[in-house]
Amino acid sequence: MFQTLYSYFWWERLWLPENLTWADLEDRDGRVYAKASDLYITIPLAFLFLIVRHLFETYVATPLAGLLNVKEKIRLKATPNAVLEKFYTATTKHPKQADVEMLSKKSGCTVRQVERWFRRRRNQDRPSLLKKFREASWRFTFYLIAFIAGMAVIVDKPWFYDLREVWKGYPIQSMLPSQYWYYMIELSFYWSLLFSIASDVKRKDFKEQIIHHVATIILISFSWFANYIRAGTLIMALHDSSDYLLESAKMFNYAGWRNTCNNIFIVFAAVFIVTRLVILPFWIMHCTVVYPLDLYPAFFGYYFFNFMMAVLQSLHIFWAYLIIRMAQKFITGKVVEDERSDREETDNSEEEDEVAKNGPLSNGHPVLNNNHRKTD
């Protein structure tokens, strides 16, 4: 049975155009082609990335946070209370008014004390500022290096300037060593992001992030199997071109450098919109949808690859909507908050009034808060 499923999965009509077989992609005459077995190395490399990340966050990001004066806001801990803790863990972290009154009678606390207990308990579960800074530092470092490496891989290739060259001779296109390592590193990194997503900072677009990581892994893997390597390297470099800007903006936000953060965010927004909403759909996707049909009839792999591209493009539109909403707040002079993130809750009305008046404070100064949600 396993052999039958294996045969169906690797059926050539799923992966290759008509009149082509896997035998046509066997190494010969000094030409080397991508093989599915090449991707086995990405799983151990992903775990190696997790180890490197831990070392980086400990010995690089943490001292850097100290240099940038990233300081934690003092959080008041919730007083141990078995009744409230049981409700918090088993039922909901956000009790309704009727639940609050019921818990008040059971626990012997006043309604206000119950409300305060839940606020403090939720704050205890929120990631610390240092954790957010270390995570952003790691991603900034990888995305910046990956973008520079990606450009080095493709900038001297003819298909970087003429997208029709992407399909010239397809699928009989030899793989270059630089393409091999670019693919292995990118795919390993996204595997590591998927493995660590449960422990990373969670935002409102948590589900969208999972979809993005899975779609990216599938796209990279499929493009490797089907020898869509030229198109794949262009797509990966295009995505890395804006990601490091976002992570650097987060870093300066957590450090309280509001003006620097705002300026970088404006640059990020412009690069994101141009690359993800203009270049990707009207150049790259046009290249993957239209040009192949001049060479061979559409087949399953053609439809599958472009479907996954459409999934990614839908996510880009969703995130562009959030980015534009934030950009509008820049223009109107409102305090900008990350639409995806969760908000730290205050204990008393005086703190809330201060936040509403001056914006979130860090080290005595208002900052761009990228890790709060708009409503309690």
PDB file of C-alpha atoms in Angstrom, residues 39-309:
ATOM      1  CA  LEU A  39      15.211  18.575   1.523  1.00  0.00           C
ATOM      2  CA  TYR A  40      15.751  15.975   4.265  1.00  0.00           C
ATOM      3  CA  ILE A  41      18.573  18.109   5.608  1.00  0.00           C
ATOM      4  CA  THR A  42      16.209  21.023   6.333  1.00  0.00           C
ATOM      5  CA  ILE A  43      14.683  19.342   9.423  1.00  0.00           C
ATOM      6  CA  PRO A  44      17.978  18.942  11.361  1.00  0.00           C
ATOM      7  CA  LEU A  45      18.983  22.385  10.101  1.00  0.00           C
ATOM      8  CA  ALA A  46      15.734  23.787  11.529  1.00  0.00           C
ATOM      9  CA  PHE A  47      16.640  22.441  14.977  1.00  0.00           C
ATOM     10  CA  LEU A  48      20.128  23.879  14.519  1.00  0.00           C
ATOM     11  CA  PHE A  49      18.467  27.242  13.823  1.00  0.00           C
ATOM     12  CA  LEU A  50      16.582  26.937  17.121  1.00  0.00           C
ATOM     13  CA  ILE A  51      19.872  26.359  18.963  1.00  0.00           C
ATOM     14  CA  VAL A  52      21.551  29.274  17.187  1.00  0.00           C
ATOM     15  CA  ARG A  53      18.527  31.433  17.965  1.00  0.00           C
ATOM     16  CA  HIS A  54      18.762  30.604  21.681  1.00  0.00           C
ATOM     17  CA  LEU A  55      22.460  31.481  21.729  1.00  0.00           C
ATOM     18  CA  PHE A  56      21.858  34.670  19.742  1.00  0.00           C
ATOM     19  CA  GLU A  57      19.041  35.842  22.006  1.00  0.00           C
ATOM     20  CA  THR A  58      21.091  35.080  25.109  1.00  0.00           C
ATOM     21  CA  TYR A  59      24.487  36.457  24.149  1.00  0.00           C
ATOM     22  CA  VAL A  60      23.668  39.087  21.524  1.00  0.00           C
ATOM     23  CA  ALA A  61      20.064  40.283  21.769  1.00  0.00           C
ATOM     24  CA  THR A  62      19.943  40.509  25.567  1.00  0.00           C
ATOM     25  CA  PRO A  63      23.108  42.663  25.899  1.00  0.00           C
ATOM     26  CA  LEU A  64      21.857  44.763  22.970  1.00  0.00           C
ATOM     27  CA  ALA A  65      18.578  45.307  24.814  1.00  0.00           C
ATOM     28  CA  GLY A  66      20.589  46.578  27.773  1.00  0.00           C
ATOM     29  CA  LEU A  67      22.531  48.997  25.569  1.00  0.00           C
ATOM     30  CA  LEU A  68      19.289  50.339  24.083  1.00  0.00           C
ATOM     31  CA  ASN A  69      17.818  50.687  27.569  1.00  0.00           C
ATOM     32  CA  VAL A  70      14.960  48.272  26.967  1.00  0.00           C
ATOM     33  CA  LYS A  71      13.286  48.176  30.360  1.00  0.00           C
ATOM     34  CA  GLU A  72      10.422  46.108  31.618  1.00  0.00           C
ATOM     35  CA  LYS A  73       7.311  47.722  33.012  1.00  0.00           C
ATOM     36  CA  ILE A  74       6.761  46.558  36.575  1.00  0.00           C
ATOM     37  CA  ARG A  75       3.820  44.167  36.628  1.00  0.00           C
ATOM     38  CA  LEU A  76       1.804  43.618  39.778  1.00  0.00           C
ATOM     39  CA  LYS A  77       1.189  39.915  40.340  1.00  0.00           C
ATOM     40  CA  ALA A  78      -2.242  38.531  41.020  1.00  0.00           C
ATOM     41  CA  THR A  79      -2.675  37.317  44.593  1.00  0.00           C
ATOM     42  CA  PRO A  80      -2.957  33.507  44.680  1.00  0.00           C
ATOM     43  CA  ASN A  81      -6.634  32.545  44.688  1.00  0.00           C
ATOM     44  CA  ALA A  82      -7.675  28.968  43.934  1.00  0.00           C
ATOM     45  CA  VAL A  83     -11.253  29.831  42.917  1.00  0.00           C
ATOM     46  CA  LEU A  84     -10.269  32.563  40.473  1.00  0.00           C
ATOM     47  CA  GLU A  85      -7.290  30.593  39.137  1.00  0.00           C
ATOM     48  CA  LYS A  86      -9.495  27.576  38.366  1.00  0.00           C
ATOM     49  CA  PHE A  87     -11.975  29.744  36.466  1.00  0.00           C
ATOM     50  CA  TYR A  88      -9.126  31.512  34.637  1.00  0.00           C
ATOM     51  CA  THR A  89      -7.476  28.296  33.420  1.00  0.00           C
ATOM     52  CA  ALA A  90     -10.562  26.157  32.833  1.00  0.00           C
ATOM     53  CA  THR A  91     -13.219  28.602  31.609  1.00  0.00           C
ATOM     54  CA  THR A  92     -12.068  31.976  30.277  1.00  0.00           C
ATOM     55  CA  LYS A  93      -9.519  34.705  30.847  1.00  0.00           C
ATOM     56  CA  HIS A  94     -12.154  37.375  30.165  1.00  0.00           C
ATOM     57  CA  PRO A  95     -15.153  36.742  32.454  1.00  0.00           C
ATOM     58  CA  LYS A  96     -18.451  38.478  31.774  1.00  0.00           C
ATOM     59  CA  GLN A  97     -20.078  40.694  34.372  1.00  0.00           C
ATOM     60  CA  ALA A  98     -22.337  37.864  35.574  1.00  0.00           C
ATOM     61  CA  ASP A  99     -19.271  35.626  35.978  1.00  0.00           C
ATOM     62  CA  VAL A 100     -17.464  38.347  37.929  1.00  0.00           C
ATOM     63  CA  GLU A 101     -20.369  38.679  40.352  1.00  0.00           C
ATOM     64  CA  MET A 102     -20.571  34.905  40.775  1.00  0.00           C
ATOM     65  CA  LEU A 103     -16.816  34.657  41.395  1.00  0.00           C
ATOM     66  CA  SER A 104     -17.041  37.524  43.862  1.00  0.00           C
ATOM     67  CA  LYS A 105     -19.460  35.509  46.026  1.00  0.00           C
ATOM     68  CA  LYS A 106     -17.440  32.276  45.725  1.00  0.00           C
ATOM     69  CA  SER A 107     -14.043  33.833  46.443  1.00  0.00           C
ATOM     70  CA  GLY A 108     -15.108  36.322  49.097  1.00  0.00           C
ATOM     71  CA  CYS A 109     -13.616  39.204  47.093  1.00  0.00           C
ATOM     72  CA  THR A 110     -15.348  42.348  45.959  1.00  0.00           C
ATOM     73  CA  VAL A 111     -16.324  42.729  42.305  1.00  0.00           C
ATOM     74  CA  ARG A 112     -13.560  45.309  41.824  1.00  0.00           C
ATOM     75  CA  GLN A 113     -10.991  42.977  43.371  1.00  0.00           C
ATOM     76  CA  VAL A 114     -12.043  40.166  41.026  1.00  0.00           C
ATOM     77  CA  GLU A 115     -11.752  42.462  38.006  1.00  0.00           C
ATOM     78  CA  ARG A 116      -8.336  43.646  39.177  1.00  0.00           C
ATOM     79  CA  TRP A 117      -7.207  40.040  39.778  1.00  0.00           C
ATOM     80  CA  PHE A 118      -8.087  39.031  36.202  1.00  0.00           C
ATOM     81  CA  ARG A 119      -6.326  42.088  34.762  1.00  0.00           C
ATOM     82  CA  ARG A 120      -3.155  41.281  36.675  1.00  0.00           C
ATOM     83  CA  ARG A 121      -3.390  37.576  35.864  1.00  0.00           C
ATOM     84  CA  ARG A 122      -3.734  38.280  32.134  1.00  0.00           C
ATOM     85  CA  ASN A 123      -0.773  40.637  32.290  1.00  0.00           C
ATOM     86  CA  GLN A 124       1.330  37.896  33.894  1.00  0.00           C
ATOM     87  CA  ASP A 125       0.732  35.695  30.848  1.00  0.00           C
ATOM     88  CA  ARG A 126       1.677  38.375  28.353  1.00  0.00           C
ATOM     89  CA  PRO A 127       5.209  38.169  26.923  1.00  0.00           C
ATOM     90  CA  SER A 128       7.738  40.504  28.424  1.00  0.00           C
ATOM     91  CA  LEU A 129       9.236  43.436  26.536  1.00  0.00           C
ATOM     92  CA  LEU A 130      12.636  41.731  26.574  1.00  0.00           C
ATOM     93  CA  LYS A 131      11.150  38.587  24.981  1.00  0.00           C
ATOM     94  CA  LYS A 132       9.594  40.682  22.209  1.00  0.00           C
ATOM     95  CA  PHE A 133      12.862  42.547  21.639  1.00  0.00           C
ATOM     96  CA  ARG A 134      14.937  39.367  21.483  1.00  0.00           C
ATOM     97  CA  GLU A 135      12.517  37.747  19.040  1.00  0.00           C
ATOM     98  CA  ALA A 136      12.507  40.828  16.785  1.00  0.00           C
ATOM     99  CA  SER A 137      16.324  41.003  16.927  1.00  0.00           C
ATOM    100  CA  TRP A 138      16.671  37.396  15.796  1.00  0.00           C
ATOM    101  CA  ARG A 139      14.267  37.797  12.899  1.00  0.00           C
ATOM    102  CA  PHE A 140      15.806  41.107  11.860  1.00  0.00           C
ATOM    103  CA  THR A 141      19.247  39.522  11.737  1.00  0.00           C
ATOM    104  CA  PHE A 142      18.097  36.539   9.683  1.00  0.00           C
ATOM    105  CA  TYR A 143      15.934  38.498   7.245  1.00  0.00           C
ATOM    106  CA  LEU A 144      18.664  41.069   6.617  1.00  0.00           C
ATOM    107  CA  ILE A 145      21.332  38.409   5.985  1.00  0.00           C
ATOM    108  CA  ALA A 146      18.885  36.359   3.881  1.00  0.00           C
ATOM    109  CA  PHE A 147      17.972  39.382   1.756  1.00  0.00           C
ATOM    110  CA  ILE A 148      21.616  40.268   1.111  1.00  0.00           C
ATOM    111  CA  ALA A 149      22.440  36.625   0.334  1.00  0.00           C
ATOM    112  CA  GLY A 150      19.377  36.285  -1.879  1.00  0.00           C
ATOM    113  CA  MET A 151      20.295  39.327  -3.912  1.00  0.00           C
ATOM    114  CA  ALA A 152      23.838  37.979  -4.287  1.00  0.00           C
ATOM    115  CA  VAL A 153      22.355  34.717  -5.613  1.00  0.00           C
ATOM    116  CA  ILE A 154      20.071  36.275  -8.246  1.00  0.00           C
ATOM    117  CA  VAL A 155      21.392  39.744  -9.144  1.00  0.00           C
ATOM    118  CA  ASP A 156      23.812  38.454 -11.778  1.00  0.00           C
ATOM    119  CA  LYS A 157      21.312  36.047 -13.358  1.00  0.00           C
ATOM    120  CA  PRO A 158      19.553  36.904 -16.630  1.00  0.00           C
ATOM    121  CA  TRP A 159      16.113  36.028 -15.195  1.00  0.00           C
ATOM    122  CA  PHE A 160      16.498  38.796 -12.621  1.00  0.00           C
ATOM    123  CA  TYR A 161      16.190  41.313 -15.464  1.00  0.00           C
ATOM    124  CA  ASP A 162      14.078  39.353 -17.955  1.00  0.00           C
ATOM    125  CA  LEU A 163      11.373  37.184 -16.373  1.00  0.00           C
ATOM    126  CA  ARG A 164      10.936  35.158 -19.548  1.00  0.00           C
ATOM    127  CA  GLU A 165      14.373  33.719 -18.802  1.00  0.00           C
ATOM    128  CA  VAL A 166      12.817  32.034 -15.753  1.00  0.00           C
ATOM    129  CA  TRP A 167      11.278  29.429 -18.073  1.00  0.00           C
ATOM    130  CA  LYS A 168      13.944  29.203 -20.737  1.00  0.00           C
ATOM    131  CA  GLY A 169      14.672  25.491 -21.189  1.00  0.00           C
ATOM    132  CA  TYR A 170      12.327  24.477 -18.335  1.00  0.00           C
ATOM    133  CA  PRO A 171      12.417  21.999 -16.684  1.00  0.00           C
ATOM    134  CA  ILE A 172      15.893  21.034 -17.939  1.00  0.00           C
ATOM    135  CA  GLN A 173      17.555  23.749 -15.822  1.00  0.00           C
ATOM    136  CA  SER A 174      20.678  22.855 -13.889  1.00  0.00           C
ATOM    137  CA  MET A 175      20.816  23.771 -10.213  1.00  0.00           C
ATOM    138  CA  LEU A 176      23.589  26.062  -8.969  1.00  0.00           C
ATOM    139  CA  PRO A 177      25.313  25.550  -5.576  1.00  0.00           C
ATOM    140  CA  SER A 178      24.240  29.053  -4.503  1.00  0.00           C
ATOM    141  CA  GLN A 179      20.610  28.185  -5.260  1.00  0.00           C
ATOM    142  CA  TYR A 180      20.902  24.963  -3.271  1.00  0.00           C
ATOM    143  CA  TRP A 181      22.111  26.680  -0.098  1.00  0.00           C
ATOM    144  CA  TYR A 182      19.688  29.579  -0.473  1.00  0.00           C
ATOM    145  CA  TYR A 183      16.805  27.117  -0.609  1.00  0.00           C
ATOM    146  CA  MET A 184      18.041  24.928   2.247  1.00  0.00           C
ATOM    147  CA  ILE A 185      18.602  27.892   4.587  1.00  0.00           C
ATOM    148  CA  GLU A 186      15.279  29.591   3.797  1.00  0.00           C
ATOM    149  CA  LEU A 187      13.270  26.390   4.146  1.00  0.00           C
ATOM    150  CA  SER A 188      15.069  25.425   7.371  1.00  0.00           C
ATOM    151  CA  PHE A 189      14.343  28.849   8.851  1.00  0.00           C
ATOM    152  CA  TYR A 190      10.619  28.608   8.088  1.00  0.00           C
ATOM    153  CA  TRP A 191      10.520  25.120   9.599  1.00  0.00           C
ATOM    154  CA  SER A 192      12.105  26.602  12.739  1.00  0.00           C
ATOM    155  CA  LEU A 193       9.469  29.362  12.816  1.00  0.00           C
ATOM    156  CA  LEU A 194       6.729  26.750  12.601  1.00  0.00           C
ATOM    157  CA  PHE A 195       8.334  24.654  15.368  1.00  0.00           C
ATOM    158  CA  SER A 196       8.640  27.661  17.702  1.00  0.00           C
ATOM    159  CA  ILE A 197       5.326  29.370  16.917  1.00  0.00           C
ATOM    160  CA  ALA A 198       3.673  28.002  20.073  1.00  0.00           C
ATOM    161  CA  SER A 199       6.283  29.652  22.305  1.00  0.00           C
ATOM    162  CA  ASP A 200       6.750  32.855  20.305  1.00  0.00           C
ATOM    163  CA  VAL A 201       4.827  36.068  20.951  1.00  0.00           C
ATOM    164  CA  LYS A 202       1.215  35.451  19.927  1.00  0.00           C
ATOM    165  CA  ARG A 203      -0.712  38.133  18.074  1.00  0.00           C
ATOM    166  CA  LYS A 204      -4.220  38.422  16.725  1.00  0.00           C
ATOM    167  CA  ASP A 205      -3.123  37.087  13.343  1.00  0.00           C
ATOM    168  CA  PHE A 206      -1.804  33.882  14.927  1.00  0.00           C
ATOM    169  CA  LYS A 207      -3.858  31.695  12.570  1.00  0.00           C
ATOM    170  CA  GLU A 208      -2.783  33.732   9.556  1.00  0.00           C
ATOM    171  CA  GLN A 209       0.843  33.324  10.636  1.00  0.00           C
ATOM    172  CA  ILE A 210       0.452  29.542  10.744  1.00  0.00           C
ATOM    173  CA  ILE A 211      -1.173  29.575   7.292  1.00  0.00           C
ATOM    174  CA  HIS A 212       1.666  31.757   6.013  1.00  0.00           C
ATOM    175  CA  HIS A 213       4.406  29.482   7.381  1.00  0.00           C
ATOM    176  CA  VAL A 214       2.726  26.322   6.074  1.00  0.00           C
ATOM    177  CA  ALA A 215       2.031  27.876   2.649  1.00  0.00           C
ATOM    178  CA  THR A 216       5.623  29.113   2.441  1.00  0.00           C
ATOM    179  CA  ILE A 217       7.043  25.695   3.344  1.00  0.00           C
ATOM    180  CA  ILE A 218       4.788  24.013   0.766  1.00  0.00           C
ATOM    181  CA  LEU A 219       5.697  26.558  -1.915  1.00  0.00           C
ATOM    182  CA  ILE A 220       9.435  26.303  -1.319  1.00  0.00           C
ATOM    183  CA  SER A 221       9.301  22.500  -1.213  1.00  0.00           C
ATOM    184  CA  PHE A 222       7.081  22.160  -4.265  1.00  0.00           C
ATOM    185  CA  SER A 223       9.132  24.622  -6.304  1.00  0.00           C
ATOM    186  CA  TRP A 224      12.178  22.502  -5.462  1.00  0.00           C
ATOM    187  CA  PHE A 225      10.494  19.233  -6.463  1.00  0.00           C
ATOM    188  CA  ALA A 226       9.183  20.666  -9.747  1.00  0.00           C
ATOM    189  CA  ASN A 227      12.423  22.567 -10.510  1.00  0.00           C
ATOM    190  CA  TYR A 228      10.749  25.989 -10.227  1.00  0.00           C
ATOM    191  CA  ILE A 229      13.996  27.139  -8.637  1.00  0.00           C
ATOM    192  CA  ARG A 230      14.487  30.320 -10.645  1.00  0.00           C
ATOM    193  CA  ALA A 231      11.006  31.570  -9.789  1.00  0.00           C
ATOM    194  CA  GLY A 232      11.464  30.419  -6.188  1.00  0.00           C
ATOM    195  CA  THR A 233      14.629  32.431  -5.603  1.00  0.00           C
ATOM    196  CA  LEU A 234      12.950  35.575  -6.964  1.00  0.00           C
ATOM    197  CA  ILE A 235       9.932  35.095  -4.681  1.00  0.00           C
ATOM    198  CA  MET A 236      12.031  34.459  -1.557  1.00  0.00           C
ATOM    199  CA  ALA A 237      14.246  37.510  -2.129  1.00  0.00           C
ATOM    200  CA  LEU A 238      11.166  39.673  -2.752  1.00  0.00           C
ATOM    201  CA  HIS A 239       9.642  38.623   0.563  1.00  0.00           C
ATOM    202  CA  ASP A 240      12.856  39.211   2.521  1.00  0.00           C
ATOM    203  CA  SER A 241      13.150  42.756   1.121  1.00  0.00           C
ATOM    204  CA  SER A 242      10.657  44.232   3.600  1.00  0.00           C
ATOM    205  CA  ASP A 243      10.631  41.811   6.548  1.00  0.00           C
ATOM    206  CA  TYR A 244      13.886  43.054   8.094  1.00  0.00           C
ATOM    207  CA  LEU A 245      12.531  46.626   8.056  1.00  0.00           C
ATOM    208  CA  LEU A 246       9.483  45.603  10.087  1.00  0.00           C
ATOM    209  CA  GLU A 247      11.604  43.760  12.650  1.00  0.00           C
ATOM    210  CA  SER A 248      13.990  46.695  13.027  1.00  0.00           C
ATOM    211  CA  ALA A 249      11.013  49.021  13.567  1.00  0.00           C
ATOM    212  CA  LYS A 250       9.811  46.709  16.344  1.00  0.00           C
ATOM    213  CA  MET A 251      13.251  46.751  17.959  1.00  0.00           C
ATOM    214  CA  PHE A 252      13.340  50.548  18.104  1.00  0.00           C
ATOM    215  CA  ASN A 253       9.743  50.587  19.313  1.00  0.00           C
ATOM    216  CA  TYR A 254      10.596  48.349  22.265  1.00  0.00           C
ATOM    217  CA  ALA A 255      13.625  50.566  22.987  1.00  0.00           C
ATOM    218  CA  GLY A 256      11.380  53.651  23.087  1.00  0.00           C
ATOM    219  CA  TRP A 257      12.927  55.340  20.035  1.00  0.00           C
ATOM    220  CA  ARG A 258       9.615  56.599  18.704  1.00  0.00           C
ATOM    221  CA  ASN A 259      10.789  58.807  15.835  1.00  0.00           C
ATOM    222  CA  THR A 260      13.228  56.196  14.537  1.00  0.00           C
ATOM    223  CA  CYS A 261      10.544  53.524  14.745  1.00  0.00           C
ATOM    224  CA  ASN A 262       7.997  55.692  12.928  1.00  0.00           C
ATOM    225  CA  ASN A 263      10.423  56.566  10.124  1.00  0.00           C
ATOM    226  CA  ILE A 264      11.430  52.949   9.587  1.00  0.00           C
ATOM    227  CA  PHE A 265       7.799  51.892   9.623  1.00  0.00           C
ATOM    228  CA  ILE A 266       6.984  54.382   6.859  1.00  0.00           C
ATOM    229  CA  VAL A 267       9.811  52.953   4.744  1.00  0.00           C
ATOM    230  CA  PHE A 268       8.633  49.413   5.542  1.00  0.00           C
ATOM    231  CA  ALA A 269       5.042  50.232   4.563  1.00  0.00           C
ATOM    232  CA  ALA A 270       6.170  51.654   1.225  1.00  0.00           C
ATOM    233  CA  VAL A 271       8.452  48.702   0.458  1.00  0.00           C
ATOM    234  CA  PHE A 272       5.801  46.174   1.549  1.00  0.00           C
ATOM    235  CA  ILE A 273       3.075  47.665  -0.620  1.00  0.00           C
ATOM    236  CA  VAL A 274       5.336  48.007  -3.668  1.00  0.00           C
ATOM    237  CA  THR A 275       6.812  44.500  -3.398  1.00  0.00           C
ATOM    238  CA  ARG A 276       3.774  42.521  -2.180  1.00  0.00           C
ATOM    239  CA  LEU A 277       0.910  44.352  -3.896  1.00  0.00           C
ATOM    240  CA  VAL A 278       2.586  45.512  -7.108  1.00  0.00           C
ATOM    241  CA  ILE A 279       5.722  43.572  -8.040  1.00  0.00           C
ATOM    242  CA  LEU A 280       4.543  40.167  -6.762  1.00  0.00           C
ATOM    243  CA  PRO A 281       1.106  40.040  -8.441  1.00  0.00           C
ATOM    244  CA  PHE A 282       1.837  42.038 -11.594  1.00  0.00           C
ATOM    245  CA  TRP A 283       5.358  40.820 -12.343  1.00  0.00           C
ATOM    246  CA  ILE A 284       6.146  37.574 -10.506  1.00  0.00           C
ATOM    247  CA  MET A 285       2.669  35.991 -10.570  1.00  0.00           C
ATOM    248  CA  HIS A 286       2.206  37.131 -14.154  1.00  0.00           C
ATOM    249  CA  CYS A 287       5.472  35.320 -14.861  1.00  0.00           C
ATOM    250  CA  THR A 288       4.302  32.091 -13.182  1.00  0.00           C
ATOM    251  CA  VAL A 289       0.751  32.188 -14.601  1.00  0.00           C
ATOM    252  CA  VAL A 290       1.184  33.433 -18.189  1.00  0.00           C
ATOM    253  CA  TYR A 291       4.696  32.648 -19.450  1.00  0.00           C
ATOM    254  CA  PRO A 292       4.729  28.863 -18.771  1.00  0.00           C
ATOM    255  CA  LEU A 293       1.709  28.382 -21.057  1.00  0.00           C
ATOM    256  CA  ASP A 294       3.829  29.546 -24.003  1.00  0.00           C
ATOM    257  CA  LEU A 295       6.039  26.483 -23.480  1.00  0.00           C
ATOM    258  CA  TYR A 296       3.793  23.638 -22.314  1.00  0.00           C
ATOM    259  CA  PRO A 297       0.116  22.868 -21.503  1.00  0.00           C
ATOM    260  CA  ALA A 298      -1.054  23.514 -17.959  1.00  0.00           C
ATOM    261  CA  PHE A 299      -0.657  20.551 -15.591  1.00  0.00           C
ATOM    262  CA  PHE A 300      -1.396  19.872 -11.917  1.00  0.00           C
ATOM    263  CA  GLY A 301       1.900  21.331 -10.697  1.00  0.00           C
ATOM    264  CA  TYR A 302       1.232  24.562 -12.586  1.00  0.00           C
ATOM    265  CA  TYR A 303      -2.213  24.942 -10.980  1.00  0.00           C
ATOM    266  CA  PHE A 304      -1.017  23.936  -7.499  1.00  0.00           C
ATOM    267  CA  PHE A 305       1.950  26.322  -7.463  1.00  0.00           C
ATOM    268  CA  ASN A 306      -0.160  29.288  -8.566  1.00  0.00           C
ATOM    269  CA  PHE A 307      -2.919  28.387  -6.109  1.00  0.00           C
ATOM    270  CA  MET A 308      -0.421  28.555  -3.233  1.00  0.00           C
ATOM    271  CA  MET A 309       0.842  31.853  -4.622  1.00  0.00           C
TER     272      MET A 309
END
